[in-house]
Coordinates of C-alpha atoms in Angstrom, one line a residue:
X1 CA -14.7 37.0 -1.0
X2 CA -13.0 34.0 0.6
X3 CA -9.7 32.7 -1.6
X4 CA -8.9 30.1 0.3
X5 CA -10.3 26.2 0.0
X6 CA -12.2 24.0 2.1
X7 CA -9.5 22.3 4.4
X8 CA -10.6 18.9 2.7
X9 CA -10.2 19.6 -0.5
X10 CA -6.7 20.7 0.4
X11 CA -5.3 17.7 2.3
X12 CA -7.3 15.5 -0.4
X13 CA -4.1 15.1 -2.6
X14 CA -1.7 15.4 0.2
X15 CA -4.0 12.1 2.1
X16 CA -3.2 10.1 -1.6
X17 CA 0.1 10.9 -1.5
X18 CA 0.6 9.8 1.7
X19 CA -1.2 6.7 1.3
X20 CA 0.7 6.1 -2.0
X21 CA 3.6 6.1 0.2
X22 CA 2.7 4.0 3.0
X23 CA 1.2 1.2 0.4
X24 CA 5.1 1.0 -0.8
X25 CA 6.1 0.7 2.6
X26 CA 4.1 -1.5 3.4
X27 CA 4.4 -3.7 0.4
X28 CA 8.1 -3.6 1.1
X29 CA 7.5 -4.4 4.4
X30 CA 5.4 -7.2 3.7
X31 CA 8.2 -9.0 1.6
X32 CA 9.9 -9.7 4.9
X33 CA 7.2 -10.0 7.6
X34 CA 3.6 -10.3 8.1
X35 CA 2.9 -10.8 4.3
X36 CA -0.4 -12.0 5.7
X37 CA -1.6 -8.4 7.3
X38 CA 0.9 -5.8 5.1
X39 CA -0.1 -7.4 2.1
X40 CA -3.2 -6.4 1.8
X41 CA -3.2 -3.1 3.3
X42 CA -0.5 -1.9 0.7
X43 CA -3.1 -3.4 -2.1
X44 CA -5.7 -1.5 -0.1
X45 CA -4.3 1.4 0.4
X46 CA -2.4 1.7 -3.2
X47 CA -5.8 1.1 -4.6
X48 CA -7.6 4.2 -2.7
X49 CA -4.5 6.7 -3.5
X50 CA -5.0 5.6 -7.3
X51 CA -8.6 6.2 -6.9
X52 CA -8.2 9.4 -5.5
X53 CA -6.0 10.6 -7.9
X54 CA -2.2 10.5 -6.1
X55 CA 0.7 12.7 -7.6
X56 CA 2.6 9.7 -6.7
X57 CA 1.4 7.3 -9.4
X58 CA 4.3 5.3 -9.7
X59 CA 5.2 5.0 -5.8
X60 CA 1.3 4.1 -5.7
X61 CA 1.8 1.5 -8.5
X62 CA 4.8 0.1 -6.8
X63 CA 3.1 -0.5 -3.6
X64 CA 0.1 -2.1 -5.2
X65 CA 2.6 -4.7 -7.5
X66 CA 4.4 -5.3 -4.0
X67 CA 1.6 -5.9 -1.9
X68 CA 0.3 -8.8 -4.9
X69 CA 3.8 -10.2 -4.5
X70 CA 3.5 -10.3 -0.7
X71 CA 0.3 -12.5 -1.1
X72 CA 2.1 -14.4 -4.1
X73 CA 5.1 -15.4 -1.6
X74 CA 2.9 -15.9 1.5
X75 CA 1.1 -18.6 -0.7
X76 CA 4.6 -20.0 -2.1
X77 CA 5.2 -20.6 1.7
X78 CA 2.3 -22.0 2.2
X79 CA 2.8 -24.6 -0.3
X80 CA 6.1 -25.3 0.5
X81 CA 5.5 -26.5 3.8
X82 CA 1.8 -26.5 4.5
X83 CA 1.8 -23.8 6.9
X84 CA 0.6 -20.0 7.1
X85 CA 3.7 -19.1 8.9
X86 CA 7.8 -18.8 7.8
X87 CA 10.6 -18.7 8.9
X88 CA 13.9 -17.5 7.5

C-alpha cells in the first residue's frame, strides 16, 4: 500500500502559495518600476494562486489589488504627460 501522494498533488498548494507571494511582490514592485510588465504578471499570477486554491488568500488578494493599481498609475502617467514611460 503506498501512503504517500503523487509529487504533484503535493507541491500543488505549495506552487499557489508561492505564486500568491510573488503576485505581492510583484505588485509592489510594480508601484515603483516597470508598472507596464509587473503589473500584469502580479494580476496574472494572483489570479492562478486564487484559482488554485492558495492558503495565502489575502497575500493573493493583495497582489491582485496591487497589480490593478500598477496599471491604474501607469495610465495616470500616461495622461499626465502623454507618454508610456516616468520618471521620478
Amino acid at each position: 500500500m503506498h501512503l504517500t501522494a503523487p509529487a504533484d498533488r503535493r507541491t500543488a498548494p505549495r506552487d499557489a502559495d508561492g505564486m500568491a507571494v510573488a503576485s505581492f511582490i510583484l505588485g509592489l514592485l510594480g508601484l515603483l518600476v516597470l508598472n507596464l510588465v509587473l503589473g500584469p504578471i502580479a494580476v496574472v499570477l494572483a489570479g492562478v494562486a486564487l484559482w488554485r486554491g492558495t492558503a495565502r488568500r489575502g497575500r493573493a488578494l493583495l497582489g491582485l489589488i496591487l497589480g490593478l493599481a500598477d496599471l491604474v498609475v501607469l495610465a495616470a502617467f500616461v495622461q499626465a504627460d502623454q507618454t508610456v514611460s516616468w520618471s521620478f
